[in-house]
Amino acid sequence: MNVLITGTSQGIGLAIARRFLHEGHAVIGFDRQKAGIAHKRYTHYQLDVRDYENLPAIQDIHVLINNAGTQNENDIDINLKALIHITEKYGIQDQIRSILNIGSASAHTGSEFFEYCASKGGVLAYTKNVAVRVAEYGATCNSLDPGGVLTPLNECVINDESLWAQIMDETPLKKWATPEEIAEWAYFLTITNTFCTGQSIVVDGGESINHKFIWK
């Protein structure tokens, strides 16, 4: 299948791209940075997802994964508005099999930067809207909402011994997910799953149970 993933140069997006390539799919990646993958079935477009006028014309996308995002930097424009535009351009069409939006556990708790929470909260509502519209194609649309993940974006707290201890105290499983663990969820929700749709799946080690956000 042809899989379009945004934000593939590092972290969760990179792990998801590698997971799909491992299973034999053709992967197209969008990112502001250079490609983090060299593979014969991987095609990389270095672009800003907000640059709507210059998005490439790509046909026959079967799986769309909206992963590109930011934190405390034009969050609504990138995390929500661009996600909507990408989905309307590439996802709402008769070849689509599944759409997955990478949200955040913070959309459910509100326990983070205010604009970030608002942007991810919008993703939850939009996911349900899209699920209804792509159902006519037999396709699913869900959001995958991680809590803490061991990515470069989070290194400022991962590498702070005091803050990390506080975060672990708030996380029942006493660990954060690896990008590869989130990639497994992404693969399941888009390839294995054919019936669950319009849902927001929280994968956060139980952290959202405590509703307390700790940051530098």
XYZ file of N, CA and C in Angstrom:
648
model
N 0.838 -1.205 0.000
C 0.000 0.000 0.000
C 0.869 1.249 0.000
N 0.295 2.345 -0.453
C 0.974 3.634 -0.447
C 0.609 4.380 0.829
N 1.613 4.719 1.603
C 1.414 5.313 2.927
C 2.054 6.691 2.958
N 1.262 7.705 3.248
C 1.771 9.073 3.391
C 1.847 9.414 4.873
N 3.037 9.798 5.329
C 3.271 10.129 6.732
C 3.905 11.504 6.802
N 3.365 12.373 7.627
C 3.976 13.691 7.811
C 4.873 13.675 9.044
N 5.962 14.441 8.965
C 6.891 14.527 10.092
C 7.720 13.273 10.270
N 8.466 12.895 9.221
C 9.158 11.601 9.222
C 10.652 11.664 9.513
N 11.188 12.826 9.808
C 12.645 12.927 9.941
C 13.189 12.466 11.284
N 12.335 12.429 12.303
C 12.802 11.993 13.614
C 11.623 11.524 14.452
N 11.938 10.976 15.610
C 10.926 10.642 16.605
C 9.869 9.650 16.139
N 8.626 9.944 16.485
C 7.518 9.036 16.199
C 7.339 8.825 14.700
N 7.391 9.888 13.921
C 7.187 9.774 12.485
C 8.225 8.891 11.812
N 9.465 9.031 12.231
C 10.538 8.211 11.681
C 10.312 6.742 12.019
N 9.928 6.472 13.258
C 9.675 5.094 13.689
C 8.499 4.486 12.926
N 7.451 5.276 12.702
C 6.294 4.775 11.953
C 6.692 4.464 10.512
N 7.441 5.362 9.897
C 7.882 5.128 8.515
C 8.691 3.840 8.414
N 9.598 3.639 9.333
C 10.414 2.419 9.319
C 9.566 1.173 9.516
N 8.548 1.282 10.361
C 7.664 0.121 10.607
C 6.927 -0.275 9.338
N 6.401 0.690 8.602
C 5.686 0.388 7.365
C 6.630 -0.122 6.276
N 7.818 0.432 6.194
C 8.792 -0.057 5.224
C 9.172 -1.501 5.524
N 9.316 -1.810 6.788
C 9.649 -3.175 7.203
C 8.597 -4.172 6.735
N 7.351 -3.729 6.664
C 6.253 -4.604 6.250
C 6.021 -4.590 4.742
N 6.863 -3.875 3.992
C 6.805 -3.930 2.552
C 5.973 -2.860 1.878
N 5.529 -1.864 2.619
C 4.718 -0.799 2.043
C 5.602 0.271 1.397
N 5.010 1.041 0.496
C 5.678 2.207 -0.078
C 5.329 3.412 0.785
N 6.335 4.152 1.219
C 6.131 5.256 2.162
C 6.551 6.580 1.534
N 5.698 7.565 1.685
C 5.983 8.937 1.268
C 6.054 9.781 2.532
N 7.121 10.529 2.688
C 7.293 11.338 3.884
C 7.331 12.822 3.588
N 6.677 13.600 4.437
C 6.746 15.067 4.399
C 7.450 15.536 5.659
N 8.407 16.456 5.524
C 9.056 17.010 6.708
C 9.804 18.284 6.322
N 9.928 19.197 7.283
C 10.717 20.408 7.051
C 12.210 20.104 6.967
N 12.599 18.971 7.574
C 14.005 18.582 7.592
C 14.302 17.585 6.470
N 15.581 17.335 6.248
C 15.994 16.345 5.257
C 15.554 14.945 5.684
N 15.569 14.039 4.738
C 15.132 12.673 4.999
C 15.996 12.000 6.060
N 15.343 11.251 6.939
C 16.059 10.470 7.934
C 16.152 9.011 7.527
N 15.679 8.694 6.318
C 15.631 7.322 5.820
C 16.188 7.280 4.401
N 16.970 6.261 4.115
C 17.399 5.977 2.750
C 16.896 4.572 2.415
N 15.867 4.494 1.591
C 15.249 3.207 1.275
C 14.619 3.307 -0.106
N 14.655 2.250 -0.872
C 14.144 2.273 -2.248
C 12.629 2.481 -2.309
N 11.923 2.152 -1.232
C 10.473 2.353 -1.210
C 10.061 3.605 -0.446
N 11.032 4.449 -0.144
C 10.733 5.691 0.578
C 10.981 6.899 -0.320
N 9.985 7.786 -0.387
C 10.094 9.043 -1.139
C 9.912 10.198 -0.168
N 10.861 11.118 -0.174
C 10.835 12.214 0.802
C 10.588 13.554 0.118
N 9.684 14.337 0.695
C 9.453 15.709 0.257
C 9.814 16.637 1.416
N 10.828 17.471 1.210
C 11.211 18.438 2.233
C 10.344 19.678 2.056
N 9.399 19.851 2.943
C 8.431 20.939 2.820
C 7.828 21.259 4.178
N 7.146 22.387 4.220
C 6.392 22.802 5.398
C 4.929 22.466 5.131
N 4.311 21.701 6.024
C 2.929 21.273 5.799
C 1.963 22.455 5.726
N 2.400 23.649 6.156
C 1.553 24.839 6.056
C 1.640 25.508 4.683
N 2.551 25.051 3.856
C 2.751 25.655 2.530
C 1.779 25.000 1.546
N 0.511 25.315 1.695
C -0.537 24.612 0.966
C -0.403 24.715 -0.548
N 0.099 25.826 -1.037
C 0.183 26.033 -2.472
C 1.214 25.135 -3.146
N 2.171 24.629 -2.376
C 3.262 23.854 -2.975
C 3.257 22.389 -2.558
N 2.163 21.909 -2.031
C 2.081 20.488 -1.701
C 2.026 19.686 -3.000
N 2.756 18.571 -3.058
C 2.823 17.806 -4.303
C 1.506 17.106 -4.636
N 1.301 16.876 -5.916
C 0.139 16.110 -6.371
C 0.483 14.629 -6.290
N -0.153 13.926 -5.381
C 0.114 12.506 -5.177
C -1.217 11.757 -5.231
N -1.265 10.726 -6.053
C -2.487 9.953 -6.214
C -2.398 8.626 -5.440
N -3.554 8.018 -5.250
C -3.654 6.652 -4.713
C -2.986 6.477 -3.349
N -3.282 7.385 -2.433
C -2.838 7.212 -1.053
C -3.825 6.279 -0.357
N -3.308 5.198 0.207
C -4.166 4.222 0.889
C -4.220 4.450 2.403
N -3.109 4.896 2.949
C -3.024 5.168 4.390
C -2.415 6.552 4.579
N -3.067 7.380 5.386
C -2.547 8.715 5.709
C -2.340 8.793 7.210
N -1.125 9.158 7.613
C -0.817 9.324 9.030
C -0.336 10.751 9.250
N -1.152 11.527 9.933
C -0.829 12.921 10.246
C -0.051 12.968 11.553
N 1.266 12.985 11.420
C 2.133 12.976 12.594
C 2.825 14.313 12.837
N 3.043 15.101 11.791
C 3.790 16.357 11.942
C 3.142 17.239 13.002
N 3.957 17.744 13.890
C 3.421 18.603 14.941
C 4.514 19.357 15.646
N 4.083 20.312 16.450
C 5.030 21.111 17.219
C 4.453 21.352 18.598
N 5.249 21.943 19.448
C 4.844 22.190 20.830
C 5.268 23.597 21.215
N 4.268 24.447 21.450
C 4.522 25.825 21.835
C 5.192 26.629 20.725
N 4.796 26.340 19.473
C 5.349 27.059 18.316
C 4.333 26.964 17.166
N 3.445 27.961 17.063
C 2.417 27.948 16.013
C 1.593 26.665 16.047
N 1.221 26.237 17.244
C 0.612 24.920 17.420
C -0.675 24.745 16.627
N -1.563 25.720 16.666
C -2.841 25.572 15.976
C -2.630 25.540 14.465
N -1.721 26.356 13.943
C -1.450 26.371 12.509
C -0.872 25.047 12.023
N 0.035 24.469 12.792
C 0.713 23.238 12.371
C -0.067 21.995 12.794
N -0.403 21.922 14.079
C -1.014 20.707 14.622
C -2.446 20.494 14.168
N -3.159 21.575 13.878
C -4.579 21.438 13.540
C -4.896 21.887 12.114
N -4.600 23.150 11.784
C -4.985 23.652 10.464
C -4.281 22.895 9.337
N -2.983 22.662 9.482
C -2.254 21.936 8.437
C -2.724 20.488 8.361
N -2.974 19.889 9.502
C -3.491 18.515 9.528
C -4.806 18.418 8.766
N -5.678 19.393 8.973
C -6.960 19.406 8.258
C -6.725 19.526 6.758
N -5.852 20.438 6.369
C -5.605 20.650 4.936
C -5.005 19.404 4.283
N -4.042 18.776 4.937
C -3.422 17.556 4.413
C -4.479 16.461 4.251
N -5.340 16.330 5.246
C -6.368 15.282 5.201
C -7.366 15.526 4.081
N -7.800 16.772 3.942
C -8.770 17.074 2.894
C -8.168 16.859 1.504
N -6.858 17.110 1.363
C -6.201 16.972 0.062
C -5.905 15.517 -0.292
N -5.393 14.750 0.681
C -4.911 13.406 0.383
C -5.770 12.274 0.957
N -6.566 12.587 1.963
C -7.266 11.514 2.671
C -8.711 11.285 2.275
N -9.409 12.342 1.880
C -10.833 12.200 1.565
C -10.968 11.839 0.093
N -10.798 10.565 -0.208
C -10.862 10.080 -1.596
C -11.095 8.566 -1.575
N -11.538 8.036 -2.707
C -12.062 6.673 -2.715
C -11.018 5.571 -2.624
N -9.716 5.924 -2.670
C -8.672 4.907 -2.504
C -8.219 4.761 -1.051
N -8.681 5.626 -0.194
C -8.210 5.627 1.195
C -8.724 4.416 1.955
N -7.848 3.841 2.742
C -8.227 2.722 3.597
C -8.274 3.136 5.061
N -7.322 3.969 5.461
C -7.318 4.411 6.861
C -6.572 5.722 7.008
N -7.031 6.508 7.982
C -6.395 7.772 8.350
C -6.134 7.727 9.847
N -4.937 8.118 10.236
C -4.597 8.171 11.658
C -4.014 9.532 11.971
N -4.577 10.194 12.956
C -4.062 11.471 13.430
C -3.324 11.248 14.744
N -2.088 11.714 14.822
C -1.342 11.609 16.078
C -1.721 12.804 16.939
N -2.491 12.521 17.981
C -2.952 13.565 18.888
C -2.067 13.644 20.122
N -2.695 13.754 21.278
C -1.952 13.835 22.529
C -2.882 13.533 23.694
N -2.325 12.869 24.707
C -3.104 12.644 25.926
C -3.529 13.972 26.541
N -2.766 15.029 26.288
C -3.088 16.345 26.846
C -4.394 16.905 26.299
N -4.825 16.414 25.144
C -6.119 16.844 24.608
C -7.266 16.389 25.505
N -7.028 15.349 26.275
C -8.055 14.796 27.155
C -8.002 15.409 28.555
N -6.838 15.937 28.929
C -6.674 16.445 30.293
C -6.508 17.964 30.366
N -6.040 18.576 29.277
C -5.761 20.012 29.290
C -4.517 20.386 30.060
N -3.690 19.406 30.395
C -2.568 19.662 31.304
C -1.259 19.923 30.566
N -1.278 20.946 29.704
C -0.049 21.311 29.005
C -0.193 22.744 28.514
N 0.685 23.175 27.609
C 0.603 24.521 27.066
C -0.778 24.741 26.456
N -1.373 25.914 26.687
C -2.779 26.121 26.341
C -3.069 25.978 24.854
N -2.183 26.540 24.001
C -2.441 26.443 22.565
C -2.225 25.017 22.062
N -1.274 24.326 22.657
C -1.025 22.928 22.294
C -2.255 22.082 22.621
N -2.788 22.258 23.822
C -3.995 21.512 24.215
C -5.156 21.813 23.278
N -5.324 23.086 22.931
C -6.410 23.474 22.032
C -6.231 22.838 20.660
N -5.004 22.833 20.158
C -4.758 22.263 18.825
C -5.048 20.770 18.809
N -4.620 20.068 19.848
C -4.835 18.623 19.894
C -6.291 18.284 20.217
N -6.949 19.139 20.979
C -8.375 18.950 21.213
C -9.164 19.059 19.924
N -8.764 19.992 19.062
C -9.397 20.124 17.759
C -9.199 18.886 16.905
N -8.044 18.250 17.036
C -7.770 17.022 16.289
C -8.763 15.929 16.677
N -9.099 15.840 17.960
C -10.059 14.834 18.408
C -11.413 15.013 17.723
N -11.906 16.246 17.699
C -13.203 16.508 17.085
C -13.158 16.282 15.575
N -12.078 16.733 14.947
C -11.948 16.571 13.500
C -11.858 15.093 13.118
N -11.214 14.292 13.953
C -11.110 12.859 13.703
C -12.496 12.231 13.562
N -13.406 12.592 14.440
C -14.765 12.049 14.372
C -15.473 12.502 13.103
N -15.266 13.759 12.725
C -15.863 14.282 11.503
C -15.379 13.506 10.285
N -14.085 13.268 10.205
C -13.514 12.551 9.070
C -13.972 11.096 9.054
N -14.062 10.474 10.221
C -14.493 9.078 10.294
C -15.848 8.880 9.631
N -16.750 9.812 9.847
C -18.075 9.730 9.232
C -17.973 9.842 7.714
N -17.119 10.730 7.246
C -17.039 10.996 5.810
C -16.309 9.918 5.019
N -15.307 9.269 5.629
C -14.580 8.235 4.880
C -15.213 6.859 5.039
N -16.217 6.750 5.883
C -16.892 5.459 6.065
C -17.495 4.956 4.762
N -17.912 5.858 3.897
C -18.497 5.446 2.619
C -17.492 4.709 1.739
N -16.197 4.883 2.019
C -15.155 4.178 1.273
C -14.715 2.902 2.005
N -15.352 2.585 3.114
C -14.954 1.443 3.927
C -13.699 1.706 4.725
N -13.357 2.982 4.918
C -12.119 3.379 5.591
C -12.373 3.779 7.035
N -11.329 3.725 7.837
C -11.393 4.140 9.231
C -10.592 5.415 9.443
N -10.942 6.149 10.491
C -10.162 7.309 10.918
C -10.176 7.369 12.432
N -9.010 7.343 13.033
C -8.875 7.418 14.478
C -7.739 8.364 14.838
N -7.674 8.721 16.117
C -6.495 9.442 16.600
C -5.782 8.575 17.629
N -4.470 8.630 17.589
C -3.612 7.955 18.548
C -3.002 9.033 19.418
N -3.282 8.988 20.718
C -2.967 10.096 21.616
C -1.941 9.679 22.669
N -0.652 9.817 22.345
C 0.382 9.393 23.297
C 0.518 10.363 24.464
N 1.047 9.824 25.545
C 1.551 10.650 26.629
C 3.027 10.893 26.366
N 3.860 10.682 27.356
C 5.293 10.902 27.179
C 5.922 9.877 26.253
N 6.727 10.371 25.323
C 7.459 9.512 24.400
C 8.918 9.953 24.388
N 9.819 9.002 24.297
C 11.259 9.289 24.339
C 11.738 9.786 22.973
N 11.488 11.078 22.714
C 11.877 11.698 21.449
C 12.758 12.920 21.720
N 13.458 13.411 20.699
C 14.295 14.613 20.881
C 13.500 15.822 21.374
N 12.223 15.913 21.016
C 11.394 17.040 21.441
C 11.289 17.130 22.958
N 11.409 15.989 23.619
C 11.210 15.938 25.074
C 12.500 15.847 25.876
N 13.636 16.023 25.218
C 14.909 15.816 25.906
C 15.141 16.790 27.061
N 14.519 17.972 27.000
C 14.766 18.954 28.063
C 14.261 18.465 29.420
N 13.266 17.597 29.444
C 12.829 17.035 30.729
C 13.398 15.639 30.955
N 13.610 14.901 29.870
C 14.196 13.567 30.010
C 15.573 13.665 30.657
N 16.326 14.709 30.296
C 17.695 14.864 30.791
C 17.798 15.681 32.082
N 16.664 16.094 32.630
C 16.643 16.821 33.898
C 16.259 15.838 35.002
N 17.230 15.468 35.810
C 17.030 14.399 36.803
C 15.867 14.685 37.746
N 15.752 15.923 38.208
C 14.703 16.276 39.154
C 13.311 16.219 38.516
N 13.180 16.825 37.342
C 11.885 16.824 36.659
C 11.494 15.420 36.222
N 12.482 14.651 35.779
C 12.185 13.287 35.349
C 11.655 12.449 36.510
N 12.219 12.641 37.681
C 11.740 11.914 38.862
C 10.290 12.291 39.176
N 9.955 13.570 39.035
C 8.572 14.008 39.267
C 7.615 13.409 38.234
N 8.060 13.384 36.984
C 7.229 12.818 35.910
C 6.988 11.334 36.154
N 8.026 10.617 36.524
C 7.865 9.194 36.794
C 6.946 8.952 37.982
N 6.959 9.878 38.936
C 6.066 9.756 40.081
C 4.604 9.888 39.671
N 4.361 10.591 38.555
C 3.005 10.792 38.047
C 2.587 9.723 37.035
N 3.504 8.846 36.671
C 3.238 7.857 35.631
C 3.175 6.471 36.254
N 2.000 5.876 36.331
C 1.859 4.586 37.012
C 2.810 3.502 36.527
N 3.088 3.411 35.224
C 3.983 2.375 34.715
C 5.461 2.742 34.857
N 5.735 3.956 35.348
C 7.109 4.393 35.642
C 8.029 4.348 34.413
N 7.476 4.645 33.264
C 8.295 4.729 32.063
C 7.529 5.510 31.006
N 8.252 5.994 29.993
C 7.645 6.578 28.808
C 7.760 5.591 27.657
N 6.945 5.791 26.648
C 6.982 4.928 25.473
C 8.177 5.252 24.602
N 8.644 4.264 23.883
C 9.620 4.509 22.829
C 8.849 4.853 21.546
N 9.486 5.542 20.606
C 8.818 5.799 19.328
C 8.377 4.517 18.638
N 9.146 3.447 18.816
C 8.813 2.166 18.190
C 7.531 1.574 18.764
N 7.285 1.786 20.059
C 6.030 1.318 20.648
C 4.837 2.056 20.052
N 4.971 3.361 19.860
C 3.893 4.141 19.255
C 3.698 3.723 17.808
N 4.778 3.400 17.119
C 4.688 2.935 15.737
C 3.891 1.641 15.638
N 4.033 0.774 16.621
C 3.255 -0.474 16.630
C 1.758 -0.175 16.726
N 1.403 0.783 17.564
C 0.004 1.189 17.679
C -0.485 1.777 16.360
N 0.355 2.587 15.734
C -0.021 3.206 14.462
C -0.270 2.147 13.400
N 0.581 1.151 13.356
C 0.418 0.086 12.375
C -0.868 -0.699 12.639
N -1.101 -0.998 13.890
C -2.320 -1.747 14.244
C -3.582 -0.982 13.856
N -3.620 0.303 14.186
C -4.831 1.084 13.955
C -5.110 1.345 12.484
N -4.083 1.281 11.640
C -4.281 1.583 10.219
C -4.316 0.345 9.323
N -3.636 -0.713 9.712
C -3.545 -1.907 8.868
C -4.344 -3.071 9.446
N -4.082 -3.432 10.685
C -4.788 -4.561 11.291
C -6.255 -4.221 11.536
N -6.491 -3.046 12.076
C -7.849 -2.619 12.399
C -8.655 -2.281 11.148
N -9.904 -2.786 11.103
C -10.810 -2.430 10.009
C -12.188 -2.007 10.520
N -12.378 -1.954 11.853
C -13.718 -1.702 12.384
C -13.784 -0.551 13.388
N -12.763 -0.402 14.192
C -12.732 0.716 15.143
C -12.519 2.007 14.372
N -13.419 2.980 14.542
C -13.286 4.242 13.822
C -13.909 5.376 14.622
N -13.403 6.580 14.404
C -13.905 7.749 15.119
C -13.509 7.781 16.577
N -12.464 7.036 16.933
C -12.061 6.919 18.333
C -10.712 7.585 18.587
N -10.482 7.936 19.846
C -9.218 8.546 20.276
C -8.583 7.627 21.304
N -7.489 7.002 20.917
C -6.853 5.969 21.724
C -5.703 6.587 22.522
N -5.852 6.629 23.840
C -4.828 7.206 24.713
C -3.820 6.127 25.088
N -2.546 6.398 24.805
C -1.454 5.477 25.139
C -0.424 6.280 25.919
N -0.547 6.264 27.246
C 0.289 7.170 28.054
C 0.813 6.557 29.343
N 0.791 5.237 29.451
C 1.297 4.614 30.665
C 0.491 4.950 31.910
N -0.732 5.462 31.703
C -1.584 5.832 32.830
C -1.373 7.231 33.361
N -0.505 8.013 32.704
C -0.167 9.351 33.210
C -1.394 10.267 33.292
N -2.303 10.156 32.325
C -3.464 11.057 32.314
C -4.412 10.812 33.472
N -4.259 9.700 34.136
C -5.080 9.436 35.322
C -4.808 10.483 36.394
N -3.561 10.966 36.462
C -3.172 11.898 37.518
C -3.399 13.361 37.160
N -3.495 13.680 35.867
C -3.837 15.037 35.418
C -2.883 16.109 35.931
N -1.618 15.792 36.041
C -0.659 16.786 36.517
C 0.471 16.900 35.504
N 0.661 18.109 34.964
C 1.685 18.322 33.938
C 2.934 18.916 34.575
N 4.077 18.287 34.293
C 5.359 18.745 34.821
C 6.272 19.057 33.667
N 6.870 20.250 33.677
C 7.743 20.658 32.581
C 8.819 21.592 33.108
N 9.777 21.874 32.278
C 10.895 22.737 32.691
C 10.459 24.188 32.650
